[in-house]
Structures are given as structure tokens and as C-alpha cells.
Amino acid sequence: MAEARVAKGKIRHGQRESIRALIPAARIEKRIRAMAKEIRRDFPEERLHLVSVLKGGVFFLTDLARSIPGEVSFDFIAVASYGQNTHSSGQVRLTRDLDSSIEGQTVIVVEDILDTGMTLQYLLRLFQQRKPKHLRVAVLLDKPERRIAAVRADYVGFTIPNEFVVGYGLDYSERYRNLPYVGILKLGSGAKPQK
């Protein structure tokens, strides 16, 4: 296994992969605090129920939940669409459902990234059938160039270019989730992973 080396904002894994920092940890932390204020401003007295999409949304959920004052609960859901590679299969299926009902609750769907919108479209349809009082979406990253489904987020951390990103919960074959920043992954001699 190649040892990761950090040099001038890049991590290199042997000769095959490199990561260039796109959004530093400090900017992520600051933006999440601002998003938490926006959410609480919109729902000043309500108990908020955050639903994280596993696995990528976990880092964002925990930091967002800790930044929102007042009563906050959370749950997790998992869907599959990417598999082991970097391009979406175009199909979304539920692999882990919520632990409790969301009926009558103010629900914030917490996603790491919004790109094609297929996953979010699927989740919004599913959740709307369960009759929440309010249903909103918070995404850390929005990649509008990749949008296929007509969906949008109510709260957006950062709008990013059409690059394959990892870190802060986002992965490439289950690797790099633990990076404290978001970075652009390059393969080989600067090649990009396929979408």
C-alpha cells in the first residue's frame, strides 16, 4: 500500500493518485456555522430532525447538528447509486431506512453533495409520502453542471466546478472520507476519475 505524502496542499498516493485541496477545513467549518444560523432563523422555535444520507453526509451532519442551537434530533438513511466506481448507475435504491417516523416533523435532509440530483429526487419523493410538517434540504456541495433531475437545495455550503471531489465524507472506493478538507482527486498523470 502506497504511503500518503502531503506536499504543498496535495496528497500523493504512489504515482497513481493525487488530491489538490479545493476547500480548506477552516472554510468548511465557518460556512457550516453560517448555514446553521440560516436554518435556525427559518425555524426559530421548531425541533429540527436532521436526516443524513450515509455514508458521505455523516461528517456534515455532526458538524451541522452541533452548530444549530435548540432542540435537534437526527436519523440516517442509506441509498445506493454509485457502487465501487466514480460514475452513477442512474438508478437509486434504498439500502437502509429511517429508524422512526418523520410525520409532522420539520425535516432537514443533509447531503454531502448534490450533483445529478437523482438521489435527492428519490429521497424527496420518499419523504413527502411520509407527511413531514416541513421538508428542506441542506447540502455541503452543489455541482450544478451535473444536474439531471429538477431538484435544488434550500441551504448550500459551496457551489463547486464539475470535478471529482473527495474528503470530508466524500470518497473514492471508500477511501479519503477522513480528510478534513474537500479536494479534487486526479488519477495517473493528471487524469480525472470518470463521472
mmCIF file with all atom_site columns, C-alpha atoms in Angstrom:
data_model
loop_
_atom_site.group_PDB
_atom_site.id
_atom_site.type_symbol
_atom_site.label_atom_id
_atom_site.label_alt_id
_atom_site.label_comp_id
_atom_site.label_asym_id
_atom_site.label_entity_id
_atom_site.label_seq_id
_atom_site.pdbx_PDB_ins_code
_atom_site.Cartn_x
_atom_site.Cartn_y
_atom_site.Cartn_z
_atom_site.occupancy
_atom_site.B_iso_or_equiv
_atom_site.pdbx_formal_charge
_atom_site.auth_seq_id
_atom_site.auth_comp_id
_atom_site.auth_asym_id
_atom_site.auth_atom_id
_atom_site.pdbx_PDB_model_num
ATOM 1   C CA . MET A 1 1   ? 0.000   0.000  0.000   1.00 0.00 ? 1   MET A CA 1
ATOM 2   C CA . ALA A 1 2   ? 1.417   3.371  -1.008  1.00 0.00 ? 2   ALA A CA 1
ATOM 3   C CA . GLU A 1 3   ? 2.100   5.802  1.805   1.00 0.00 ? 3   GLU A CA 1
ATOM 4   C CA . ALA A 1 4   ? 0.338   9.157  1.510   1.00 0.00 ? 4   ALA A CA 1
ATOM 5   C CA . ARG A 1 5   ? 2.652   12.157 1.282   1.00 0.00 ? 5   ARG A CA 1
ATOM 6   C CA . VAL A 1 6   ? 1.477   15.718 1.862   1.00 0.00 ? 6   VAL A CA 1
ATOM 7   C CA . ALA A 1 7   ? 3.243   18.426 -0.110  1.00 0.00 ? 7   ALA A CA 1
ATOM 8   C CA . LYS A 1 8   ? 2.049   21.973 -0.821  1.00 0.00 ? 8   LYS A CA 1
ATOM 9   C CA . GLY A 1 9   ? -1.649  21.206 -0.337  1.00 0.00 ? 9   GLY A CA 1
ATOM 10  C CA . LYS A 1 10  ? -1.544  17.905 -2.188  1.00 0.00 ? 10  LYS A CA 1
ATOM 11  C CA . ILE A 1 11  ? -1.661  14.301 -1.052  1.00 0.00 ? 11  ILE A CA 1
ATOM 12  C CA . ARG A 1 12  ? 0.023   11.796 -3.297  1.00 0.00 ? 12  ARG A CA 1
ATOM 13  C CA . HIS A 1 13  ? -0.571  8.066  -3.188  1.00 0.00 ? 13  HIS A CA 1
ATOM 14  C CA . GLY A 1 14  ? 2.261   6.472  -5.074  1.00 0.00 ? 14  GLY A CA 1
ATOM 15  C CA . GLN A 1 15  ? 2.306   7.561  -8.704  1.00 0.00 ? 15  GLN A CA 1
ATOM 16  C CA . ARG A 1 16  ? -1.372  6.896  -9.361  1.00 0.00 ? 16  ARG A CA 1
ATOM 17  C CA . GLU A 1 17  ? -3.418  9.437  -7.406  1.00 0.00 ? 17  GLU A CA 1
ATOM 18  C CA . SER A 1 18  ? -3.130  12.964 -6.114  1.00 0.00 ? 18  SER A CA 1
ATOM 19  C CA . ILE A 1 19  ? -5.502  15.277 -4.298  1.00 0.00 ? 19  ILE A CA 1
ATOM 20  C CA . ARG A 1 20  ? -5.446  19.054 -4.629  1.00 0.00 ? 20  ARG A CA 1
ATOM 21  C CA . ALA A 1 21  ? -7.177  20.941 -1.838  1.00 0.00 ? 21  ALA A CA 1
ATOM 22  C CA . LEU A 1 22  ? -10.287 22.765 -3.049  1.00 0.00 ? 22  LEU A CA 1
ATOM 23  C CA . ILE A 1 23  ? -11.998 23.870 0.185   1.00 0.00 ? 23  ILE A CA 1
ATOM 24  C CA . PRO A 1 24  ? -9.873  24.049 3.352   1.00 0.00 ? 24  PRO A CA 1
ATOM 25  C CA . ALA A 1 25  ? -11.186 22.743 6.672   1.00 0.00 ? 25  ALA A CA 1
ATOM 26  C CA . ALA A 1 26  ? -11.422 26.246 8.177   1.00 0.00 ? 26  ALA A CA 1
ATOM 27  C CA . ARG A 1 27  ? -13.697 27.462 5.351   1.00 0.00 ? 27  ARG A CA 1
ATOM 28  C CA . ILE A 1 28  ? -15.918 24.395 5.735   1.00 0.00 ? 28  ILE A CA 1
ATOM 29  C CA . GLU A 1 29  ? -16.243 24.981 9.480   1.00 0.00 ? 29  GLU A CA 1
ATOM 30  C CA . LYS A 1 30  ? -17.094 28.664 9.026   1.00 0.00 ? 30  LYS A CA 1
ATOM 31  C CA . ARG A 1 31  ? -19.674 28.005 6.302   1.00 0.00 ? 31  ARG A CA 1
ATOM 32  C CA . ILE A 1 32  ? -21.396 25.265 8.315   1.00 0.00 ? 32  ILE A CA 1
ATOM 33  C CA . ARG A 1 33  ? -21.805 27.658 11.262  1.00 0.00 ? 33  ARG A CA 1
ATOM 34  C CA . ALA A 1 34  ? -23.408 30.191 8.889   1.00 0.00 ? 34  ALA A CA 1
ATOM 35  C CA . MET A 1 35  ? -25.722 27.519 7.439   1.00 0.00 ? 35  MET A CA 1
ATOM 36  C CA . ALA A 1 36  ? -26.787 26.515 10.953  1.00 0.00 ? 36  ALA A CA 1
ATOM 37  C CA . LYS A 1 37  ? -27.784 30.132 11.651  1.00 0.00 ? 37  LYS A CA 1
ATOM 38  C CA . GLU A 1 38  ? -29.761 30.273 8.382   1.00 0.00 ? 38  GLU A CA 1
ATOM 39  C CA . ILE A 1 39  ? -31.645 27.098 9.262   1.00 0.00 ? 39  ILE A CA 1
ATOM 40  C CA . ARG A 1 40  ? -32.424 28.216 12.811  1.00 0.00 ? 40  ARG A CA 1
ATOM 41  C CA . ARG A 1 41  ? -33.510 31.634 11.529  1.00 0.00 ? 41  ARG A CA 1
ATOM 42  C CA . ASP A 1 42  ? -36.018 29.925 9.225   1.00 0.00 ? 42  ASP A CA 1
ATOM 43  C CA . PHE A 1 43  ? -37.291 27.669 12.025  1.00 0.00 ? 43  PHE A CA 1
ATOM 44  C CA . PRO A 1 44  ? -36.666 29.651 15.247  1.00 0.00 ? 44  PRO A CA 1
ATOM 45  C CA . GLU A 1 45  ? -38.824 27.622 17.648  1.00 0.00 ? 45  GLU A CA 1
ATOM 46  C CA . GLU A 1 46  ? -39.071 24.239 15.996  1.00 0.00 ? 46  GLU A CA 1
ATOM 47  C CA . ARG A 1 47  ? -37.439 20.976 16.884  1.00 0.00 ? 47  ARG A CA 1
ATOM 48  C CA . LEU A 1 48  ? -35.360 20.048 13.847  1.00 0.00 ? 48  LEU A CA 1
ATOM 49  C CA . HIS A 1 49  ? -34.965 16.479 12.682  1.00 0.00 ? 49  HIS A CA 1
ATOM 50  C CA . LEU A 1 50  ? -31.835 16.085 10.535  1.00 0.00 ? 50  LEU A CA 1
ATOM 51  C CA . VAL A 1 51  ? -31.674 13.083 8.217   1.00 0.00 ? 51  VAL A CA 1
ATOM 52  C CA . SER A 1 52  ? -28.222 12.241 6.931   1.00 0.00 ? 52  SER A CA 1
ATOM 53  C CA . VAL A 1 53  ? -27.620 10.246 3.807   1.00 0.00 ? 53  VAL A CA 1
ATOM 54  C CA . LEU A 1 54  ? -24.993 7.620  4.634   1.00 0.00 ? 54  LEU A CA 1
ATOM 55  C CA . LYS A 1 55  ? -22.101 7.436  4.407   1.00 0.00 ? 55  LYS A CA 1
ATOM 56  C CA . GLY A 1 56  ? -20.885 10.701 2.948   1.00 0.00 ? 56  GLY A CA 1
ATOM 57  C CA . GLY A 1 57  ? -23.189 13.017 4.887   1.00 0.00 ? 57  GLY A CA 1
ATOM 58  C CA . VAL A 1 58  ? -22.086 11.935 8.371   1.00 0.00 ? 58  VAL A CA 1
ATOM 59  C CA . PHE A 1 59  ? -19.285 14.491 8.807   1.00 0.00 ? 59  PHE A CA 1
ATOM 60  C CA . PHE A 1 60  ? -21.556 17.297 7.607   1.00 0.00 ? 60  PHE A CA 1
ATOM 61  C CA . LEU A 1 61  ? -24.448 16.136 9.807   1.00 0.00 ? 61  LEU A CA 1
ATOM 62  C CA . THR A 1 62  ? -22.418 16.039 13.009  1.00 0.00 ? 62  THR A CA 1
ATOM 63  C CA . ASP A 1 63  ? -20.850 19.453 12.491  1.00 0.00 ? 63  ASP A CA 1
ATOM 64  C CA . LEU A 1 64  ? -24.155 20.995 11.405  1.00 0.00 ? 64  LEU A CA 1
ATOM 65  C CA . ALA A 1 65  ? -26.086 19.474 14.337  1.00 0.00 ? 65  ALA A CA 1
ATOM 66  C CA . ARG A 1 66  ? -23.528 20.781 16.840  1.00 0.00 ? 66  ARG A CA 1
ATOM 67  C CA . SER A 1 67  ? -23.813 24.267 15.327  1.00 0.00 ? 67  SER A CA 1
ATOM 68  C CA . ILE A 1 68  ? -27.613 24.550 15.467  1.00 0.00 ? 68  ILE A CA 1
ATOM 69  C CA . PRO A 1 69  ? -28.897 25.905 18.791  1.00 0.00 ? 69  PRO A CA 1
ATOM 70  C CA . GLY A 1 70  ? -32.084 24.473 20.263  1.00 0.00 ? 70  GLY A CA 1
ATOM 71  C CA . GLU A 1 71  ? -33.572 21.031 20.001  1.00 0.00 ? 71  GLU A CA 1
ATOM 72  C CA . VAL A 1 72  ? -32.146 18.834 17.250  1.00 0.00 ? 72  VAL A CA 1
ATOM 73  C CA . SER A 1 73  ? -32.544 15.131 16.616  1.00 0.00 ? 73  SER A CA 1
ATOM 74  C CA . PHE A 1 74  ? -31.218 13.053 13.768  1.00 0.00 ? 74  PHE A CA 1
ATOM 75  C CA . ASP A 1 75  ? -31.573 9.823  11.864  1.00 0.00 ? 75  ASP A CA 1
ATOM 76  C CA . PHE A 1 76  ? -29.839 8.095  8.973   1.00 0.00 ? 76  PHE A CA 1
ATOM 77  C CA . ILE A 1 77  ? -30.858 6.669  5.622   1.00 0.00 ? 77  ILE A CA 1
ATOM 78  C CA . ALA A 1 78  ? -28.738 4.915  3.011   1.00 0.00 ? 78  ALA A CA 1
ATOM 79  C CA . VAL A 1 79  ? -29.201 4.628  -0.717  1.00 0.00 ? 79  VAL A CA 1
ATOM 80  C CA . ALA A 1 80  ? -27.041 3.087  -3.405  1.00 0.00 ? 80  ALA A CA 1
ATOM 81  C CA . SER A 1 81  ? -26.289 4.714  -6.736  1.00 0.00 ? 81  SER A CA 1
ATOM 82  C CA . TYR A 1 82  ? -22.528 4.869  -7.240  1.00 0.00 ? 82  TYR A CA 1
ATOM 83  C CA . GLY A 1 83  ? -21.244 1.419  -6.358  1.00 0.00 ? 83  GLY A CA 1
ATOM 84  C CA . GLN A 1 84  ? -17.488 0.895  -6.473  1.00 0.00 ? 84  GLN A CA 1
ATOM 85  C CA . ASN A 1 85  ? -16.643 3.330  -9.261  1.00 0.00 ? 85  ASN A CA 1
ATOM 86  C CA . THR A 1 86  ? -16.902 7.047  -9.922  1.00 0.00 ? 86  THR A CA 1
ATOM 87  C CA . HIS A 1 87  ? -19.913 7.219  -12.199 1.00 0.00 ? 87  HIS A CA 1
ATOM 88  C CA . SER A 1 88  ? -23.539 6.974  -11.161 1.00 0.00 ? 88  SER A CA 1
ATOM 89  C CA . SER A 1 89  ? -25.547 3.983  -12.277 1.00 0.00 ? 89  SER A CA 1
ATOM 90  C CA . GLY A 1 90  ? -28.521 6.329  -12.778 1.00 0.00 ? 90  GLY A CA 1
ATOM 91  C CA . GLN A 1 91  ? -30.639 4.143  -10.508 1.00 0.00 ? 91  GLN A CA 1
ATOM 92  C CA . VAL A 1 92  ? -31.215 4.736  -6.821  1.00 0.00 ? 92  VAL A CA 1
ATOM 93  C CA . ARG A 1 93  ? -32.311 2.129  -4.317  1.00 0.00 ? 93  ARG A CA 1
ATOM 94  C CA . LEU A 1 94  ? -32.929 2.252  -0.583  1.00 0.00 ? 94  LEU A CA 1
ATOM 95  C CA . THR A 1 95  ? -30.456 0.147  1.409   1.00 0.00 ? 95  THR A CA 1
ATOM 96  C CA . ARG A 1 96  ? -31.215 1.427  4.940   1.00 0.00 ? 96  ARG A CA 1
ATOM 97  C CA . ASP A 1 97  ? -34.434 3.109  6.029   1.00 0.00 ? 97  ASP A CA 1
ATOM 98  C CA . LEU A 1 98  ? -35.082 5.563  8.856   1.00 0.00 ? 98  LEU A CA 1
ATOM 99  C CA . ASP A 1 99  ? -35.451 4.294  12.409  1.00 0.00 ? 99  ASP A CA 1
ATOM 100 C CA . SER A 1 100 ? -38.550 6.372  13.187  1.00 0.00 ? 100 SER A CA 1
ATOM 101 C CA . SER A 1 101 ? -41.445 8.213  11.578  1.00 0.00 ? 101 SER A CA 1
ATOM 102 C CA . ILE A 1 102 ? -40.978 11.754 10.262  1.00 0.00 ? 102 ILE A CA 1
ATOM 103 C CA . GLU A 1 103 ? -44.684 12.530 10.119  1.00 0.00 ? 103 GLU A CA 1
ATOM 104 C CA . GLY A 1 104 ? -45.423 16.032 11.426  1.00 0.00 ? 104 GLY A CA 1
ATOM 105 C CA . GLN A 1 105 ? -41.732 16.882 11.927  1.00 0.00 ? 105 GLN A CA 1
ATOM 106 C CA . THR A 1 106 ? -39.529 19.615 10.490  1.00 0.00 ? 106 THR A CA 1
ATOM 107 C CA . VAL A 1 107 ? -37.074 17.535 8.486   1.00 0.00 ? 107 VAL A CA 1
ATOM 108 C CA . ILE A 1 108 ? -33.787 18.726 7.019   1.00 0.00 ? 108 ILE A CA 1
ATOM 109 C CA . VAL A 1 109 ? -32.231 16.255 4.566   1.00 0.00 ? 109 VAL A CA 1
ATOM 110 C CA . VAL A 1 110 ? -28.455 16.531 4.997   1.00 0.00 ? 110 VAL A CA 1
ATOM 111 C CA . GLU A 1 111 ? -26.412 15.536 1.935   1.00 0.00 ? 111 GLU A CA 1
ATOM 112 C CA . ASP A 1 112 ? -22.694 15.771 1.250   1.00 0.00 ? 112 ASP A CA 1
ATOM 113 C CA . ILE A 1 113 ? -23.058 16.636 -2.433  1.00 0.00 ? 113 ILE A CA 1
ATOM 114 C CA . LEU A 1 114 ? -25.791 17.454 -4.924  1.00 0.00 ? 114 LEU A CA 1
ATOM 115 C CA . ASP A 1 115 ? -24.724 16.647 -8.458  1.00 0.00 ? 115 ASP A CA 1
ATOM 116 C CA . THR A 1 116 ? -27.109 14.782 -10.804 1.00 0.00 ? 116 THR A CA 1
ATOM 117 C CA . GLY A 1 117 ? -29.922 15.162 -8.274  1.00 0.00 ? 117 GLY A CA 1
ATOM 118 C CA . MET A 1 118 ? -31.178 11.609 -8.817  1.00 0.00 ? 118 MET A CA 1
ATOM 119 C CA . THR A 1 119 ? -30.574 10.569 -5.192  1.00 0.00 ? 119 THR A CA 1
ATOM 120 C CA . LEU A 1 120 ? -32.158 13.701 -3.794  1.00 0.00 ? 120 LEU A CA 1
ATOM 121 C CA . GLN A 1 121 ? -35.168 13.408 -6.118  1.00 0.00 ? 121 GLN A CA 1
ATOM 122 C CA . TYR A 1 122 ? -35.702 9.844  -4.905  1.00 0.00 ? 122 TYR A CA 1
ATOM 123 C CA . LEU A 1 123 ? -35.415 10.844 -1.238  1.00 0.00 ? 123 LEU A CA 1
ATOM 124 C CA . LEU A 1 124 ? -37.724 13.854 -1.527  1.00 0.00 ? 124 LEU A CA 1
ATOM 125 C CA . ARG A 1 125 ? -40.441 11.693 -3.110  1.00 0.00 ? 125 ARG A CA 1
ATOM 126 C CA . LEU A 1 126 ? -39.999 9.079  -0.399  1.00 0.00 ? 126 LEU A CA 1
ATOM 127 C CA . PHE A 1 127 ? -40.076 11.612 2.442   1.00 0.00 ? 127 PHE A CA 1
ATOM 128 C CA . GLN A 1 128 ? -43.017 13.621 1.070   1.00 0.00 ? 128 GLN A CA 1
ATOM 129 C CA . GLN A 1 129 ? -45.116 10.449 1.195   1.00 0.00 ? 129 GLN A CA 1
ATOM 130 C CA . ARG A 1 130 ? -44.351 10.253 4.935   1.00 0.00 ? 130 ARG A CA 1
ATOM 131 C CA . LYS A 1 131 ? -46.009 13.644 5.616   1.00 0.00 ? 131 LYS A CA 1
ATOM 132 C CA . PRO A 1 132 ? -43.423 15.791 7.399   1.00 0.00 ? 132 PRO A CA 1
ATOM 133 C CA . LYS A 1 133 ? -44.542 19.246 8.565   1.00 0.00 ? 133 LYS A CA 1
ATOM 134 C CA . HIS A 1 134 ? -41.668 20.857 6.632   1.00 0.00 ? 134 HIS A CA 1
ATOM 135 C CA . LEU A 1 135 ? -39.096 19.279 4.334   1.00 0.00 ? 135 LEU A CA 1
ATOM 136 C CA . ARG A 1 136 ? -35.883 21.131 3.475   1.00 0.00 ? 136 ARG A CA 1
ATOM 137 C CA . VAL A 1 137 ? -32.510 20.171 2.026   1.00 0.00 ? 137 VAL A CA 1
ATOM 138 C CA . ALA A 1 138 ? -29.022 21.166 3.188   1.00 0.00 ? 138 ALA A CA 1
ATOM 139 C CA . VAL A 1 139 ? -26.042 20.197 1.038   1.00 0.00 ? 139 VAL A CA 1
ATOM 140 C CA . LEU A 1 140 ? -22.406 20.886 1.696   1.00 0.00 ? 140 LEU A CA 1
ATOM 141 C CA . LEU A 1 141 ? -21.501 20.903 -2.003  1.00 0.00 ? 141 LEU A CA 1
ATOM 142 C CA . ASP A 1 142 ? -23.572 21.759 -5.055  1.00 0.00 ? 142 ASP A CA 1
ATOM 143 C CA . LYS A 1 143 ? -22.328 20.764 -8.504  1.00 0.00 ? 143 LYS A CA 1
ATOM 144 C CA . PRO A 1 144 ? -24.957 22.307 -10.832 1.00 0.00 ? 144 PRO A CA 1
ATOM 145 C CA . GLU A 1 145 ? -23.171 21.372 -14.083 1.00 0.00 ? 145 GLU A CA 1
ATOM 146 C CA . ARG A 1 146 ? -24.040 17.726 -13.417 1.00 0.00 ? 146 ARG A CA 1
ATOM 147 C CA . ARG A 1 147 ? -27.750 18.239 -12.687 1.00 0.00 ? 147 ARG A CA 1
ATOM 148 C CA . ILE A 1 148 ? -30.178 15.874 -14.395 1.00 0.00 ? 148 ILE A CA 1
ATOM 149 C CA . ALA A 1 149 ? -33.155 15.925 -12.011 1.00 0.00 ? 149 ALA A CA 1
ATOM 150 C CA . ALA A 1 150 ? -35.035 19.172 -11.372 1.00 0.00 ? 150 ALA A CA 1
ATOM 151 C CA . VAL A 1 151 ? -34.157 19.479 -7.691  1.00 0.00 ? 151 VAL A CA 1
ATOM 152 C CA . ARG A 1 152 ? -32.440 22.128 -5.614  1.00 0.00 ? 152 ARG A CA 1
ATOM 153 C CA . ALA A 1 153 ? -31.147 22.576 -2.093  1.00 0.00 ? 153 ALA A CA 1
ATOM 154 C CA . ASP A 1 154 ? -32.547 25.130 0.347   1.00 0.00 ? 154 ASP A CA 1
ATOM 155 C CA . TYR A 1 155 ? -29.172 25.557 2.068   1.00 0.00 ? 155 TYR A CA 1
ATOM 156 C CA . VAL A 1 156 ? -25.892 25.252 0.144   1.00 0.00 ? 156 VAL A CA 1
ATOM 157 C CA . GLY A 1 157 ? -22.411 25.289 1.588   1.00 0.00 ? 157 GLY A CA 1
ATOM 158 C CA . PHE A 1 158 ? -20.355 25.706 -1.574  1.00 0.00 ? 158 PHE A CA 1
ATOM 159 C CA . THR A 1 159 ? -21.006 25.623 -5.319  1.00 0.00 ? 159 THR A CA 1
ATOM 160 C CA . ILE A 1 160 ? -18.167 23.719 -6.955  1.00 0.00 ? 160 ILE A CA 1
ATOM 161 C CA . PRO A 1 161 ? -16.967 23.027 -10.515 1.00 0.00 ? 161 PRO A CA 1
ATOM 162 C CA . ASN A 1 162 ? -17.514 19.720 -12.273 1.00 0.00 ? 162 ASN A CA 1
ATOM 163 C CA . GLU A 1 163 ? -14.576 17.915 -10.668 1.00 0.00 ? 163 GLU A CA 1
ATOM 164 C CA . PHE A 1 164 ? -14.422 14.619 -8.803  1.00 0.00 ? 164 PHE A CA 1
ATOM 165 C CA . VAL A 1 165 ? -14.034 15.579 -5.143  1.00 0.00 ? 165 VAL A CA 1
ATOM 166 C CA . VAL A 1 166 ? -13.123 13.616 -2.029  1.00 0.00 ? 166 VAL A CA 1
ATOM 167 C CA . GLY A 1 167 ? -12.679 14.338 1.650   1.00 0.00 ? 167 GLY A CA 1
ATOM 168 C CA . TYR A 1 168 ? -14.950 15.484 4.462   1.00 0.00 ? 168 TYR A CA 1
ATOM 169 C CA . GLY A 1 169 ? -17.086 12.371 3.995   1.00 0.00 ? 169 GLY A CA 1
ATOM 170 C CA . LEU A 1 170 ? -16.794 12.052 0.223   1.00 0.00 ? 170 LEU A CA 1
ATOM 171 C CA . ASP A 1 171 ? -14.949 9.001  -1.017  1.00 0.00 ? 171 ASP A CA 1
ATOM 172 C CA . TYR A 1 172 ? -13.347 7.239  -3.915  1.00 0.00 ? 172 TYR A CA 1
ATOM 173 C CA . SER A 1 173 ? -13.871 3.481  -3.442  1.00 0.00 ? 173 SER A CA 1
ATOM 174 C CA . GLU A 1 174 ? -14.392 4.077  0.316   1.00 0.00 ? 174 GLU A CA 1
ATOM 175 C CA . ARG A 1 175 ? -11.093 5.976  0.653   1.00 0.00 ? 175 ARG A CA 1
ATOM 176 C CA . TYR A 1 176 ? -10.363 9.601  1.611   1.00 0.00 ? 176 TYR A CA 1
ATOM 177 C CA . ARG A 1 177 ? -13.566 10.181 3.630   1.00 0.00 ? 177 ARG A CA 1
ATOM 178 C CA . ASN A 1 178 ? -11.479 11.127 6.670   1.00 0.00 ? 178 ASN A CA 1
ATOM 179 C CA . LEU A 1 179 ? -9.688  14.081 5.058   1.00 0.00 ? 179 LEU A CA 1
ATOM 180 C CA . PRO A 1 180 ? -10.638 17.271 6.957   1.00 0.00 ? 180 PRO A CA 1
ATOM 181 C CA . TYR A 1 181 ? -10.933 19.276 3.720   1.00 0.00 ? 181 TYR A CA 1
ATOM 182 C CA . VAL A 1 182 ? -12.510 18.794 0.283   1.00 0.00 ? 182 VAL A CA 1
ATOM 183 C CA . GLY A 1 183 ? -10.049 18.095 -2.514  1.00 0.00 ? 183 GLY A CA 1
ATOM 184 C CA . ILE A 1 184 ? -10.028 17.323 -6.226  1.00 0.00 ? 184 ILE A CA 1
ATOM 185 C CA . LEU A 1 185 ? -8.899  13.780 -7.000  1.00 0.00 ? 185 LEU A CA 1
ATOM 186 C CA . LYS A 1 186 ? -6.652  13.198 -10.015 1.00 0.00 ? 186 LYS A CA 1
ATOM 187 C CA . LEU A 1 187 ? -5.622  9.782  -11.302 1.00 0.00 ? 187 LEU A CA 1
ATOM 188 C CA . GLY A 1 188 ? -2.413  8.848  -13.081 1.00 0.00 ? 188 GLY A CA 1
ATOM 189 C CA . SER A 1 189 ? -0.686  11.737 -14.805 1.00 0.00 ? 189 SER A CA 1
ATOM 190 C CA . GLY A 1 190 ? -3.398  14.272 -14.037 1.00 0.00 ? 190 GLY A CA 1
ATOM 191 C CA . ALA A 1 191 ? -6.277  12.239 -15.486 1.00 0.00 ? 191 ALA A CA 1
ATOM 192 C CA . LYS A 1 192 ? -9.672  12.655 -13.827 1.00 0.00 ? 192 LYS A CA 1
ATOM 193 C CA . PRO A 1 193 ? -11.821 9.821  -12.499 1.00 0.00 ? 193 PRO A CA 1
ATOM 194 C CA . GLN A 1 194 ? -14.746 9.221  -14.848 1.00 0.00 ? 194 GLN A CA 1
ATOM 195 C CA . LYS A 1 195 ? -18.103 10.577 -13.678 1.00 0.00 ? 195 LYS A CA 1
#
